Amino acid sequence: MHATTTVRIGISARHVHLKQEHADILFGQENYLLTNFKDLYQPGEYACAEKVTIQTAHGKIDNVRVLGPYRPETQVEISKTDSRGLKIAPPVRNSGDLDGSAPITLVGPAGTVELEQGCILANRHIHLSPKEAEELHLINEDIVKVEIPGEKGGILYNVHCKIKDSYKKEMHLDVDDANAFLLTGKEDIGYILKD
Amino acid sequence: MHATTTVRIGISARHVHLKQEHADILFGQENYLLTNFKDLYQPGEYACAEKVTIQTAHGKIDNVRVLGPYRPETQVEISKTDSRGLKIAPPVRNSGDLDGSAPITLVGPAGTVELEQGCILANRHIHLSPKEAEELHLINEDIVKVEIPGEKGGILYNVHCKIKDSYKKEMHLDVDDANAFLLTGKEDIGYILKD
């Protein structure tokens, strides 16, 4: 069987997920509350008004957006391009799979958090509700290929399917994939290939 | 028929090809001679010791390498990522196909050249000798797909075949494609897909 279906694409700029304890240090207040700046497409997820600097011994990037809500572990997601300036080699990982990921330091207006690990290149992935997944005969952590149309189009391999009640169908790609494939950030779509 | 063959990959960092007249202005000497810093894989092509700044009203990038030998027209090749900082929208083009390409300014140690056009995103392409092309049943300007292995692997569409006596088989990709597919710059290979 060869089924194809369209999927909207969301481009993930570099960002940081924080645990409560780290936000308290970075922003200098116990039980600090993140400020919802803008809801994201995935229900319950939001970009925050808060930004931090991420740095290593070799480089830094200012104004990296924090995403809410809080997570059990602090996680920094960057692109391969970003990693070259920081001179670190983060592994390609599922969100939350941080063992052995790259060390990085976060600097906020009130304090600094040195992470021994937590920096990753997020793998290419698709969020799906259980119903959307069932229609596509996909189960959690299935790996699919996705075709991207356009002048610099092609097929992306190793796209991980992530299924959760709160999710809506959307593929997340990092900025390197987005720029390589000339995605615009507006109404980009891909085609899930199953074979 | 489905034939596959390997091709070495060269990553093209941002660079500038100059016409003699522009080099004379940038480096302040009539009949200026470019300095061969390092031969490239394609016979007769070389990276020069000379570097220039490329700039627009909105941004600039220093230390952009000049490649030799001289060309009939000055041409600046950058990545989509670079173009965002410069706030220009260069088209995806064959080398030398500059009509309507993006304007950009070059600044050298002795002078400045304002180009009304000349900045492009180089298309994905493969250099081939006539013999190598014949073995693959390819003719000049054929478009092929190329599979890239690896953790962020996939297939690149719209790869242009360029055949010339002096060429040796090598695919050129820009830095966005390279970073998206986690190419290392060392012994990267792709597989030409014909179908």
PDB file of C-alpha atoms in Angstrom, chain A residues 63-170:
ATOM      1  CA  ASN A  63      17.755  36.312  22.524  1.00  0.00           C
ATOM      2  CA  VAL A  64      16.896  32.635  22.430  1.00  0.00           C
ATOM      3  CA  ARG A  65      13.182  32.254  23.005  1.00  0.00           C
ATOM      4  CA  VAL A  66      11.854  30.246  25.945  1.00  0.00           C
ATOM      5  CA  LEU A  67       8.884  27.973  25.165  1.00  0.00           C
ATOM      6  CA  GLY A  68       6.281  27.054  27.753  1.00  0.00           C
ATOM      7  CA  PRO A  69       4.964  25.291  29.705  1.00  0.00           C
ATOM      8  CA  TYR A  70       7.690  24.026  32.039  1.00  0.00           C
ATOM      9  CA  ARG A  71       9.247  20.635  31.357  1.00  0.00           C
ATOM     10  CA  PRO A  72      10.711  18.052  33.750  1.00  0.00           C
ATOM     11  CA  GLU A  73      14.178  18.799  32.313  1.00  0.00           C
ATOM     12  CA  THR A  74      15.691  21.890  30.735  1.00  0.00           C
ATOM     13  CA  GLN A  75      16.394  21.355  27.057  1.00  0.00           C
ATOM     14  CA  VAL A  76      18.032  23.562  24.427  1.00  0.00           C
ATOM     15  CA  GLU A  77      17.225  22.932  20.748  1.00  0.00           C
ATOM     16  CA  ILE A  78      19.500  24.455  18.141  1.00  0.00           C
ATOM     17  CA  SER A  79      20.462  23.838  14.513  1.00  0.00           C
ATOM     18  CA  LYS A  80      23.698  22.365  13.174  1.00  0.00           C
ATOM     19  CA  THR A  81      24.522  25.864  11.907  1.00  0.00           C
ATOM     20  CA  ASP A  82      24.144  27.255  15.434  1.00  0.00           C
ATOM     21  CA  SER A  83      26.295  24.459  16.840  1.00  0.00           C
ATOM     22  CA  ARG A  84      29.231  25.417  14.624  1.00  0.00           C
ATOM     23  CA  GLY A  85      29.435  28.900  16.134  1.00  0.00           C
ATOM     24  CA  LEU A  86      29.163  27.447  19.647  1.00  0.00           C
ATOM     25  CA  LYS A  87      31.686  24.698  18.829  1.00  0.00           C
ATOM     26  CA  ILE A  88      29.604  21.915  20.314  1.00  0.00           C
ATOM     27  CA  ALA A  89      28.291  18.758  18.667  1.00  0.00           C
ATOM     28  CA  PRO A  90      24.772  18.121  19.951  1.00  0.00           C
ATOM     29  CA  PRO A  91      23.309  14.757  18.937  1.00  0.00           C
ATOM     30  CA  VAL A  92      20.093  14.376  16.912  1.00  0.00           C
ATOM     31  CA  ARG A  93      17.498  13.387  19.509  1.00  0.00           C
ATOM     32  CA  ASN A  94      13.873  13.021  20.425  1.00  0.00           C
ATOM     33  CA  SER A  95      12.687  15.771  22.709  1.00  0.00           C
ATOM     34  CA  GLY A  96      13.364  14.682  26.304  1.00  0.00           C
ATOM     35  CA  ASP A  97      16.060  12.160  25.368  1.00  0.00           C
ATOM     36  CA  LEU A  98      18.933  14.069  26.891  1.00  0.00           C
ATOM     37  CA  ASP A  99      21.392  11.507  28.255  1.00  0.00           C
ATOM     38  CA  GLY A 100      24.796  12.308  26.818  1.00  0.00           C
ATOM     39  CA  SER A 101      23.570  15.397  24.963  1.00  0.00           C
ATOM     40  CA  ALA A 102      25.782  18.490  24.742  1.00  0.00           C
ATOM     41  CA  PRO A 103      26.618  20.754  27.683  1.00  0.00           C
ATOM     42  CA  ILE A 104      25.584  24.400  27.454  1.00  0.00           C
ATOM     43  CA  THR A 105      25.160  27.436  29.686  1.00  0.00           C
ATOM     44  CA  LEU A 106      22.019  29.571  29.950  1.00  0.00           C
ATOM     45  CA  VAL A 107      22.266  33.188  30.991  1.00  0.00           C
ATOM     46  CA  GLY A 108      19.163  35.091  32.098  1.00  0.00           C
ATOM     47  CA  PRO A 109      18.675  38.582  33.490  1.00  0.00           C
ATOM     48  CA  ALA A 110      19.101  37.356  37.083  1.00  0.00           C
ATOM     49  CA  GLY A 111      21.290  34.312  36.938  1.00  0.00           C
ATOM     50  CA  THR A 112      23.150  31.590  35.107  1.00  0.00           C
ATOM     51  CA  VAL A 113      22.483  27.862  34.736  1.00  0.00           C
ATOM     52  CA  GLU A 114      25.260  25.555  33.633  1.00  0.00           C
ATOM     53  CA  LEU A 115      23.885  22.387  32.091  1.00  0.00           C
ATOM     54  CA  GLU A 116      26.134  19.344  31.923  1.00  0.00           C
ATOM     55  CA  GLN A 117      23.813  18.076  29.217  1.00  0.00           C
ATOM     56  CA  GLY A 118      20.597  19.269  27.553  1.00  0.00           C
ATOM     57  CA  CYS A 119      21.498  20.658  24.146  1.00  0.00           C
ATOM     58  CA  ILE A 120      20.236  18.686  21.138  1.00  0.00           C
ATOM     59  CA  LEU A 121      19.423  18.916  17.467  1.00  0.00           C
ATOM     60  CA  ALA A 122      15.745  17.965  17.514  1.00  0.00           C
ATOM     61  CA  ASN A 123      14.996  15.143  15.127  1.00  0.00           C
ATOM     62  CA  ARG A 124      12.555  15.730  12.290  1.00  0.00           C
ATOM     63  CA  HIS A 125       9.136  14.807  13.682  1.00  0.00           C
ATOM     64  CA  ILE A 126       5.398  14.925  13.124  1.00  0.00           C
ATOM     65  CA  HIS A 127       2.871  15.576  15.878  1.00  0.00           C
ATOM     66  CA  LEU A 128      -0.379  13.627  15.457  1.00  0.00           C
ATOM     67  CA  SER A 129      -3.541  13.077  17.429  1.00  0.00           C
ATOM     68  CA  PRO A 130      -4.444   9.399  17.980  1.00  0.00           C
ATOM     69  CA  LYS A 131      -7.243   9.766  15.413  1.00  0.00           C
ATOM     70  CA  GLU A 132      -4.978  11.333  12.791  1.00  0.00           C
ATOM     71  CA  ALA A 133      -2.394   8.619  13.404  1.00  0.00           C
ATOM     72  CA  GLU A 134      -4.970   5.854  13.062  1.00  0.00           C
ATOM     73  CA  GLU A 135      -6.192   7.216   9.736  1.00  0.00           C
ATOM     74  CA  LEU A 136      -2.613   7.014   8.482  1.00  0.00           C
ATOM     75  CA  HIS A 137      -2.015   3.593  10.082  1.00  0.00           C
ATOM     76  CA  LEU A 138       0.809   5.099  12.089  1.00  0.00           C
ATOM     77  CA  ILE A 139       1.821   4.273  15.637  1.00  0.00           C
ATOM     78  CA  ASN A 140       3.938   6.233  18.074  1.00  0.00           C
ATOM     79  CA  GLU A 141       7.624   6.421  17.097  1.00  0.00           C
ATOM     80  CA  ASP A 142       6.994   5.155  13.571  1.00  0.00           C
ATOM     81  CA  ILE A 143       9.572   6.590  11.209  1.00  0.00           C
ATOM     82  CA  VAL A 144       8.314   7.983   7.898  1.00  0.00           C
ATOM     83  CA  LYS A 145       9.655   9.864   4.903  1.00  0.00           C
ATOM     84  CA  VAL A 146       8.243  13.232   3.926  1.00  0.00           C
ATOM     85  CA  GLU A 147       8.418  14.793   0.484  1.00  0.00           C
ATOM     86  CA  ILE A 148       8.902  18.566   0.274  1.00  0.00           C
ATOM     87  CA  PRO A 149       7.894  20.281  -2.980  1.00  0.00           C
ATOM     88  CA  GLY A 150       9.639  23.264  -4.542  1.00  0.00           C
ATOM     89  CA  GLU A 151      12.693  24.467  -6.383  1.00  0.00           C
ATOM     90  CA  LYS A 152      14.968  22.907  -3.764  1.00  0.00           C
ATOM     91  CA  GLY A 153      12.581  20.101  -2.910  1.00  0.00           C
ATOM     92  CA  GLY A 154      13.279  16.523  -1.970  1.00  0.00           C
ATOM     93  CA  ILE A 155      12.540  13.840   0.567  1.00  0.00           C
ATOM     94  CA  LEU A 156      13.403  13.921   4.247  1.00  0.00           C
ATOM     95  CA  TYR A 157      14.160  10.580   5.880  1.00  0.00           C
ATOM     96  CA  ASN A 158      13.904   9.630   9.544  1.00  0.00           C
ATOM     97  CA  VAL A 159      10.856  11.685  10.433  1.00  0.00           C
ATOM     98  CA  HIS A 160       9.572  10.486  13.825  1.00  0.00           C
ATOM     99  CA  CYS A 161       5.823  10.226  14.511  1.00  0.00           C
ATOM    100  CA  LYS A 162       4.742  11.517  17.918  1.00  0.00           C
ATOM    101  CA  ILE A 163       1.212  10.717  18.972  1.00  0.00           C
ATOM    102  CA  LYS A 164      -0.594  12.306  21.912  1.00  0.00           C
ATOM    103  CA  ASP A 165      -4.180  13.284  22.724  1.00  0.00           C
ATOM    104  CA  SER A 166      -3.320  16.971  22.766  1.00  0.00           C
ATOM    105  CA  TYR A 167      -1.448  16.997  19.432  1.00  0.00           C
ATOM    106  CA  LYS A 168      -2.559  18.230  16.035  1.00  0.00           C
ATOM    107  CA  LYS A 169      -0.992  17.066  12.781  1.00  0.00           C
ATOM    108  CA  GLU A 170       2.110  19.170  12.124  1.00  0.00           C
TER     109      GLU A 170
END
